[in-house]
Coordinates of C-alpha atoms in Angstrom, one line a residue:
X532 CA 28.9 77.5 104.7
X533 CA 26.4 77.5 107.6
X534 CA 26.5 74.7 110.0
X535 CA 23.5 73.2 111.8
X536 CA 23.6 74.6 115.3
X537 CA 22.3 71.2 116.7
X538 CA 25.4 69.3 115.4
X539 CA 28.0 68.8 118.0
X540 CA 30.6 68.5 115.3
X541 CA 31.5 72.0 114.3
X542 CA 34.1 71.0 111.6
X543 CA 33.7 72.1 108.0
X544 CA 32.8 69.4 105.5
X545 CA 36.3 69.5 104.0
X546 CA 37.8 69.0 107.5
X547 CA 35.5 66.0 108.1
X548 CA 36.6 64.4 104.9
X549 CA 40.3 65.1 105.6
X550 CA 39.9 63.6 109.1
X551 CA 38.2 60.6 107.8
X552 CA 41.0 60.0 105.3
X553 CA 43.6 60.2 108.1
X554 CA 41.9 57.5 110.2
X555 CA 43.4 54.1 110.0
X556 CA 40.9 51.7 108.3
X557 CA 39.6 48.9 110.5
X558 CA 41.2 46.0 108.7
X559 CA 39.9 43.5 111.3
X560 CA 36.2 44.1 110.7
X561 CA 35.9 41.0 108.5
X562 CA 37.4 38.9 111.2
X563 CA 34.8 40.1 113.7
X564 CA 32.0 39.6 111.3
X565 CA 33.0 36.0 110.4
X566 CA 34.2 34.0 113.4
X567 CA 32.5 30.9 111.9
X568 CA 34.7 31.2 108.9
X569 CA 37.8 31.1 111.1
X570 CA 36.4 28.2 113.1
X571 CA 35.6 26.3 109.9
X572 CA 39.1 26.9 108.6
X573 CA 40.7 25.8 111.9
X574 CA 38.6 22.6 111.9
X575 CA 39.6 21.9 108.3
X576 CA 43.2 22.7 109.1
X577 CA 43.2 20.2 112.0
X578 CA 41.5 17.5 109.9
X579 CA 44.1 18.0 107.1
X580 CA 47.0 17.8 109.5
X581 CA 45.6 14.6 110.9
X582 CA 45.1 13.2 107.4
X583 CA 48.7 14.1 106.5
X584 CA 50.0 12.5 109.7
X585 CA 48.6 9.2 108.5
X586 CA 49.7 9.2 104.8
X587 CA 52.5 7.0 103.5
X588 CA 56.0 8.3 104.0
X589 CA 57.6 10.1 101.1
X590 CA 60.0 7.6 99.6
X591 CA 61.8 10.0 97.3
X592 CA 64.8 10.6 99.7
X593 CA 65.2 6.8 100.2
X594 CA 64.8 6.3 96.5
X595 CA 67.7 8.7 95.8
X596 CA 69.8 6.9 98.4
X597 CA 69.0 3.6 96.8
X598 CA 70.0 5.0 93.3
X599 CA 73.3 6.1 94.8
X600 CA 73.9 2.8 96.5
X601 CA 73.2 1.0 93.1
X602 CA 75.7 3.3 91.3
X603 CA 78.3 2.6 94.0
X604 CA 77.7 -1.1 93.7
X605 CA 78.2 -1.0 90.0
X606 CA 81.4 1.0 90.5
X607 CA 82.7 -1.6 93.0
X608 CA 82.0 -4.3 90.4
X609 CA 83.8 -2.3 87.7
X610 CA 86.9 -1.9 89.9
X611 CA 86.8 -5.5 91.1
X612 CA 86.8 -6.6 87.4
X613 CA 89.6 -4.2 86.7
X614 CA 91.8 -5.6 89.5
X615 CA 91.0 -9.1 88.4
X616 CA 92.1 -8.4 84.8
X617 CA 95.3 -6.8 86.1
X618 CA 96.0 -9.8 88.3
X619 CA 95.3 -12.3 85.4
X620 CA 97.6 -10.3 83.1
X621 CA 100.3 -10.4 85.8
X622 CA 99.9 -14.2 86.1
X623 CA 100.2 -14.6 82.3
X624 CA 103.4 -12.5 82.4
X625 CA 104.9 -14.8 85.0
X626 CA 104.7 -17.6 82.5
X627 CA 105.2 -21.4 83.0
X628 CA 108.8 -21.0 84.1
X629 CA 107.8 -19.1 87.2
X630 CA 108.0 -22.2 89.2
X631 CA 111.8 -22.5 88.8
X632 CA 112.8 -19.8 91.1
X633 CA 111.5 -19.3 94.7
X634 CA 110.8 -15.6 94.4
X635 CA 108.7 -16.3 91.3
X636 CA 106.8 -19.1 93.0
X637 CA 106.1 -16.7 95.9
X638 CA 105.0 -14.0 93.4
X639 CA 102.8 -16.5 91.6
X640 CA 101.2 -17.5 94.9
X641 CA 100.6 -13.9 95.8
X642 CA 99.0 -13.2 92.4
X643 CA 96.8 -16.3 92.7
X644 CA 95.6 -15.1 96.1
X645 CA 94.9 -11.7 94.6
X646 CA 92.8 -13.4 91.9
X647 CA 90.8 -15.2 94.6
X648 CA 90.2 -12.0 96.5
X649 CA 89.1 -10.2 93.3
X650 CA 86.7 -13.1 92.4
X651 CA 85.2 -12.9 95.9
X652 CA 84.9 -9.1 95.5
X653 CA 83.1 -9.5 92.2
X654 CA 80.6 -12.0 93.7
X655 CA 79.9 -9.6 96.6
X656 CA 79.5 -6.7 94.2
X657 CA 77.0 -8.7 92.0
X658 CA 75.0 -9.7 95.1
X659 CA 75.0 -6.1 96.3
X660 CA 73.8 -4.9 92.9
X661 CA 70.9 -7.4 93.0
X662 CA 69.9 -6.3 96.5
X663 CA 70.2 -2.6 95.5
X664 CA 68.1 -3.2 92.4
X665 CA 65.4 -5.0 94.5
X666 CA 65.3 -2.1 97.0
X667 CA 65.1 0.4 94.1
X668 CA 62.2 -1.5 92.5
X669 CA 60.3 -1.6 95.8
X670 CA 60.8 2.1 96.4
X671 CA 59.6 3.0 92.9
X672 CA 56.4 1.2 93.8
X673 CA 56.1 3.3 96.9
X674 CA 56.5 6.5 95.0
X675 CA 53.5 5.5 92.9
X676 CA 51.5 4.6 96.0
X677 CA 52.2 7.9 97.6
X678 CA 51.1 9.8 94.5
X679 CA 47.9 7.7 94.3
X680 CA 47.2 8.3 98.0
X681 CA 47.6 12.1 97.6
X682 CA 45.3 12.1 94.5
X683 CA 42.8 9.8 96.3
X684 CA 42.7 12.2 99.4
X685 CA 42.4 15.3 97.3
X686 CA 46.0 16.5 97.5
X687 CA 45.7 17.5 101.3
X688 CA 49.1 19.1 101.5
X689 CA 48.2 21.7 98.8
X690 CA 44.8 22.3 100.5
X691 CA 46.5 22.8 103.9
X692 CA 48.7 25.5 102.4
X693 CA 45.6 27.2 101.0
X694 CA 43.9 27.0 104.4
X695 CA 47.0 28.4 106.2
X696 CA 47.0 31.3 103.7
X697 CA 43.3 32.0 104.2
X698 CA 43.8 32.0 108.0
X699 CA 46.7 34.4 107.7
X700 CA 44.7 36.7 105.4
X701 CA 41.9 36.7 108.0
X702 CA 44.4 37.8 110.6
X703 CA 44.5 34.5 112.6
X704 CA 48.0 34.0 113.9
X705 CA 47.6 30.6 115.5
X706 CA 50.0 27.7 115.2
X707 CA 50.7 26.8 111.6

């Protein structure tokens, strides 16, 4: 194949194709062509981060803690009732003749004190259950508010992930 003598490139056509295939492609050309795209995404990213900084807190961790606290309060009530039943059973076993001997009188006094403590524990557990239930009801309302807020604001967290992905694909390695 004859080459044009005016061409400075004296390679054969096959050699030109092979050399072209060996070159690394310019993967950044789209970035250079579209700086306004990156600027637009960075502005959107900043706006989304600002919006997310002002959204209601996520109440789900606190909700889980409140559920655990309520379960614990119910367990405390269960065991307080169990101890009360055992003390009442012991008192019944002592019977009416327990007052005749000093040791039995002392034992009866001890059991009566235990019944009093158990009754106080039951009242505290019931009060605690009521408080935990109020907290739980309030937090459930906050879960709904957070979901409504996210829907009202166009699910900004999801959009931010998309913007971050687009910026990464365009080769922008700023702060994420």
